[in-house]
CSV table of C-alpha atoms in Angstrom, one decimal:
chain,number,residue,atom,x,y,z
A,1,MET,CA,8.6,0.3,33.1
A,2,THR,CA,10.9,2.8,31.3
A,3,LEU,CA,10.4,4.1,27.8
A,4,PHE,CA,13.2,2.0,26.3
A,5,SER,CA,12.1,-1.2,27.9
A,6,ILE,CA,9.8,-1.8,24.9
A,7,LEU,CA,11.2,-1.1,21.5
A,8,PHE,CA,9.6,-1.0,18.1
A,9,SER,CA,6.0,-1.1,19.4
A,10,VAL,CA,3.5,1.7,20.0
A,11,VAL,CA,1.7,1.5,23.3
A,12,THR,CA,-1.3,3.6,24.2
A,13,THR,CA,-3.1,3.5,27.5
A,14,LEU,CA,-6.2,5.4,28.7
A,15,THR,CA,-6.4,6.3,32.4
A,16,ASN,CA,-8.8,8.9,33.9
A,17,GLY,CA,-9.2,10.5,30.5
A,18,MET,CA,-5.5,10.7,29.8
A,19,PHE,CA,-4.2,9.1,26.6
A,20,THR,CA,-0.5,8.1,27.1
A,21,THR,CA,1.3,6.9,24.0
A,22,THR,CA,4.9,5.7,23.8
A,23,TYR,CA,7.1,4.6,21.0
A,24,ALA,CA,10.9,3.9,21.0
A,25,THR,CA,13.4,2.6,18.5
A,26,GLU,CA,17.1,2.1,17.9
A,27,VAL,CA,19.0,4.4,15.6
A,28,GLN,CA,22.1,3.2,13.8
A,29,ALA,CA,23.9,6.5,14.4
A,30,ASP,CA,25.7,8.2,17.3
A,31,MET,CA,24.3,10.8,19.6
A,32,ASP,CA,25.9,13.7,17.7
A,33,ALA,CA,24.0,12.7,14.5
A,34,CYS,CA,20.7,12.3,16.4
A,35,ASN,CA,21.2,15.6,18.2
A,36,LYS,CA,21.7,17.5,14.9
A,37,VAL,CA,18.5,16.0,13.5
A,38,VAL,CA,16.5,16.9,16.6
A,39,ASN,CA,18.0,20.4,16.7
A,40,THR,CA,16.8,20.9,13.1
A,41,MET,CA,13.4,19.6,14.0
A,42,ILE,CA,13.1,22.0,16.9
A,43,SER,CA,14.3,24.9,14.8
A,44,ASN,CA,11.8,24.1,12.0
A,45,LEU,CA,9.0,23.7,14.6
A,46,GLN,CA,9.7,27.1,16.1
A,47,GLN,CA,10.6,29.2,13.0
A,48,ASP,CA,8.9,27.6,10.0
A,49,PRO,CA,6.8,24.5,10.8
A,50,GLN,CA,5.9,24.1,7.1
A,51,LEU,CA,9.4,22.8,6.6
A,52,LEU,CA,8.6,19.8,8.7
A,53,SER,CA,6.2,18.5,6.2
A,54,GLU,CA,9.1,17.9,3.8
A,55,TRP,CA,10.8,15.4,6.2
A,56,ALA,CA,9.9,15.0,9.9
A,57,PHE,CA,6.1,15.1,9.1
A,58,ALA,CA,6.4,13.2,5.8
A,59,GLY,CA,3.7,10.7,5.3
A,60,LEU,CA,1.6,11.9,8.3
A,61,GLY,CA,-1.0,13.8,6.3
A,62,LYS,CA,-4.3,12.8,4.9
A,63,GLN,CA,-4.6,9.1,4.2
A,64,ALA,CA,-6.5,7.0,1.6
A,65,ASP,CA,-7.9,5.0,4.6
A,66,SER,CA,-10.7,7.3,5.8
A,67,GLU,CA,-10.5,5.8,9.3
A,68,LYS,CA,-7.1,7.3,9.7
A,69,ASN,CA,-8.5,10.7,9.0
A,70,ALA,CA,-11.2,10.5,11.7
A,71,LEU,CA,-9.1,12.8,13.9
A,72,TYR,CA,-6.9,15.1,11.9
A,73,LEU,CA,-5.1,18.4,12.5
A,74,VAL,CA,-4.5,21.0,9.8
A,75,TRP,CA,-1.7,23.5,10.7
A,76,LYS,CA,-2.5,27.0,9.6
A,77,HIS,CA,-0.2,29.5,11.3
A,78,SER,CA,2.5,29.7,14.0
A,79,GLU,CA,4.5,32.3,15.9
A,80,TYR,CA,7.6,31.8,18.0
A,81,TYR,CA,8.9,34.1,20.8
A,82,PRO,CA,12.6,33.1,21.4
A,83,GLU,CA,13.1,35.1,24.6
A,84,ARG,CA,10.4,32.9,26.3
A,85,LYS,CA,10.9,29.8,24.2
A,86,TYR,CA,7.1,30.1,23.6
A,87,SER,CA,5.1,29.1,20.5
A,88,LYS,CA,1.6,29.9,19.4
A,89,LEU,CA,0.0,27.6,16.8
A,90,ILE,CA,-3.3,28.1,15.0
A,91,LEU,CA,-4.9,25.0,13.5
A,92,ASP,CA,-8.2,23.3,12.5
A,93,VAL,CA,-9.4,20.1,14.0
A,94,LEU,CA,-11.1,17.7,11.6
A,95,VAL,CA,-13.4,15.0,12.9
A,96,ASP,CA,-14.5,12.4,10.4
A,97,ASP,CA,-12.6,14.4,7.7
A,98,ARG,CA,-14.7,17.5,8.3
A,99,PRO,CA,-13.4,20.9,9.8
A,100,THR,CA,-15.3,20.6,13.1
A,101,PHE,CA,-13.3,23.1,15.1
A,102,THR,CA,-11.5,25.9,13.3
A,103,ASP,CA,-8.8,28.4,14.3
A,104,VAL,CA,-7.9,26.6,17.5
A,105,VAL,CA,-5.1,28.4,19.3
A,106,ILE,CA,-2.5,26.3,21.1
A,107,GLU,CA,0.3,27.8,23.2
A,108,SER,CA,3.3,25.7,24.2
A,109,GLN,CA,6.8,25.9,25.7
A,110,VAL,CA,9.8,23.7,25.1
A,111,THR,CA,12.2,22.6,27.8
A,112,ASP,CA,15.5,21.0,26.7
A,113,THR,CA,17.5,19.2,29.4
A,114,MET,CA,20.4,16.8,29.8
A,115,MET,CA,20.3,14.0,32.4
A,116,GLY,CA,23.8,12.4,32.4
A,117,ASN,CA,24.3,11.5,28.8
A,118,ALA,CA,20.6,11.4,27.9
A,119,ARG,CA,18.7,14.3,26.4
A,120,ASN,CA,15.0,15.0,27.2
A,121,ILE,CA,13.0,17.6,25.2
A,122,ARG,CA,9.6,18.3,26.8
A,123,VAL,CA,6.8,20.3,25.2
A,124,ASP,CA,4.1,21.6,27.6
A,125,ILE,CA,0.8,22.8,26.1
A,126,TYR,CA,-0.6,25.3,28.6
A,127,TYR,CA,-3.4,26.8,26.5
A,128,SER,CA,-5.6,25.3,23.9
A,129,GLY,CA,-9.1,26.8,24.5
A,130,SER,CA,-11.5,23.9,25.1
A,131,LEU,CA,-9.6,21.4,22.9
A,132,LEU,CA,-7.3,20.0,25.6
A,133,SER,CA,-7.6,19.8,29.4
A,134,GLU,CA,-3.9,18.8,29.7
A,135,ALA,CA,-1.2,17.8,27.3
A,136,TYR,CA,2.6,17.4,27.3
A,137,GLY,CA,5.1,15.2,25.6
A,138,THR,CA,8.8,14.3,25.9
A,139,PHE,CA,11.2,13.3,23.2
A,140,HIS,CA,14.1,11.2,24.5
A,141,LEU,CA,17.6,10.5,23.2
A,142,GLN,CA,20.0,8.1,24.9
A,143,PRO,CA,23.2,6.5,23.7
A,144,LYS,CA,23.2,2.7,23.7
A,145,SER,CA,26.7,2.3,22.3
A,146,GLN,CA,29.2,4.4,20.4
A,147,ASN,CA,27.3,4.2,17.1
A,148,VAL,CA,23.8,3.3,18.3
A,149,THR,CA,21.3,5.6,19.9
A,150,LEU,CA,17.9,5.0,21.6
A,151,MET,CA,15.2,7.4,20.4
A,152,GLY,CA,11.7,7.6,21.7
A,153,ILE,CA,8.7,9.7,22.5
A,154,GLU,CA,6.0,9.8,25.1
A,155,THR,CA,2.9,11.9,24.7
A,156,ASN,CA,0.1,12.6,27.3
A,157,VAL,CA,-3.2,14.0,26.1
A,158,LYS,CA,-6.4,14.7,28.0
A,159,PHE,CA,-9.1,16.3,25.9
A,160,GLY,CA,-11.5,19.0,27.1
A,161,TRP,CA,-14.9,17.8,28.3
A,162,PHE,CA,-16.6,18.5,25.0
A,163,PHE,CA,-14.1,16.6,22.9
A,164,ARG,CA,-14.1,13.5,25.1
A,165,ALA,CA,-17.5,12.5,23.8
A,166,PHE,CA,-16.1,12.2,20.3
A,167,ILE,CA,-12.8,10.5,21.0
A,168,SER,CA,-12.6,6.8,22.0
A,169,ARG,CA,-9.5,4.9,22.7
A,170,ARG,CA,-9.9,3.0,19.4
A,171,LEU,CA,-10.4,6.2,17.4
A,172,PHE,CA,-7.4,7.8,19.1
A,173,SER,CA,-5.1,4.8,18.5
A,174,LYS,CA,-6.2,4.4,14.9
A,175,ASN,CA,-5.3,8.0,14.2
A,176,ILE,CA,-2.4,8.9,16.5
A,177,ASP,CA,-0.4,5.7,17.1
A,178,TRP,CA,0.9,5.2,13.6
A,179,ARG,CA,1.6,8.9,13.2
A,180,LEU,CA,3.8,9.0,16.3
A,181,GLU,CA,5.6,5.9,15.1
A,182,ARG,CA,6.1,7.3,11.7
A,183,PHE,CA,7.3,10.7,13.1
A,184,VAL,CA,10.0,9.0,15.1
A,185,THR,CA,10.9,6.8,12.2
A,186,ASN,CA,11.4,9.9,10.0
A,187,LEU,CA,13.8,11.3,12.5
A,188,LYS,CA,15.6,8.0,12.7
A,189,MET,CA,15.9,7.8,8.9
A,190,ALA,CA,17.3,11.4,8.8
A,191,ALA,CA,19.9,10.6,11.5
A,192,GLU,CA,21.0,7.5,9.6
A,193,GLY,CA,21.5,9.6,6.5
A,194,ASN,CA,18.3,8.9,4.6
A,195,LYS,CA,15.6,11.3,3.5
A,196,PRO,CA,12.1,10.6,4.5
A,197,SER,CA,9.4,11.9,2.1
A,198,ASP,CA,5.7,11.5,1.2
A,199,ALA,CA,6.7,9.6,-1.9
A,200,TYR,CA,8.7,7.1,0.3
A,201,TRP,CA,5.7,6.5,2.6
A,202,GLU,CA,3.3,6.2,-0.3
A,203,GLN,CA,5.4,3.3,-1.6
A,204,VAL,CA,5.5,1.7,1.9
A,205,ASP,CA,1.7,2.0,2.3
A,206,LYS,CA,1.2,0.2,-1.1
A,207,GLN,CA,3.1,-2.8,0.0
């Protein structure tokens, strides 16, 4: 089964401790528009991640529904080394809305490749202390027609032995699934010429 065989639905599976989550959608925009948005997202991520909270991460923060804050990350600091395409992030991990693990260092590297007319951006996390045993994700873009693009994401996360006792499949899905879907939707909106924002998602959540 390919990523784009199921559209508009988040799917999470748990196999041997690895949470695999996928989500894909159609964007009413061509590949050029989608590439520009993704390039901006990568640039923000590497140079000033706080900018992402204004659009790509809009609506992903703390929620009124406490169950959606049972597993929550707070971004504190980041550094980027362009010669190695390497990033170092420092964040806190909140479990049940409490800062359970502070100043967690995560080191990652981005690989951006083309396969035919499809673009794949892979992020490999190769150090996170005891937080993660293994983690990587891939963002995909693929033209469907001249003015329609398929956009999707697949993440694979295996927590370190200590964290596995806290994180069930239900807790993971309740906190991660909707955030991945909303993240992709924010990029879709931007590619289609709309501006995602916290205020927009607040109105959506009230409906």
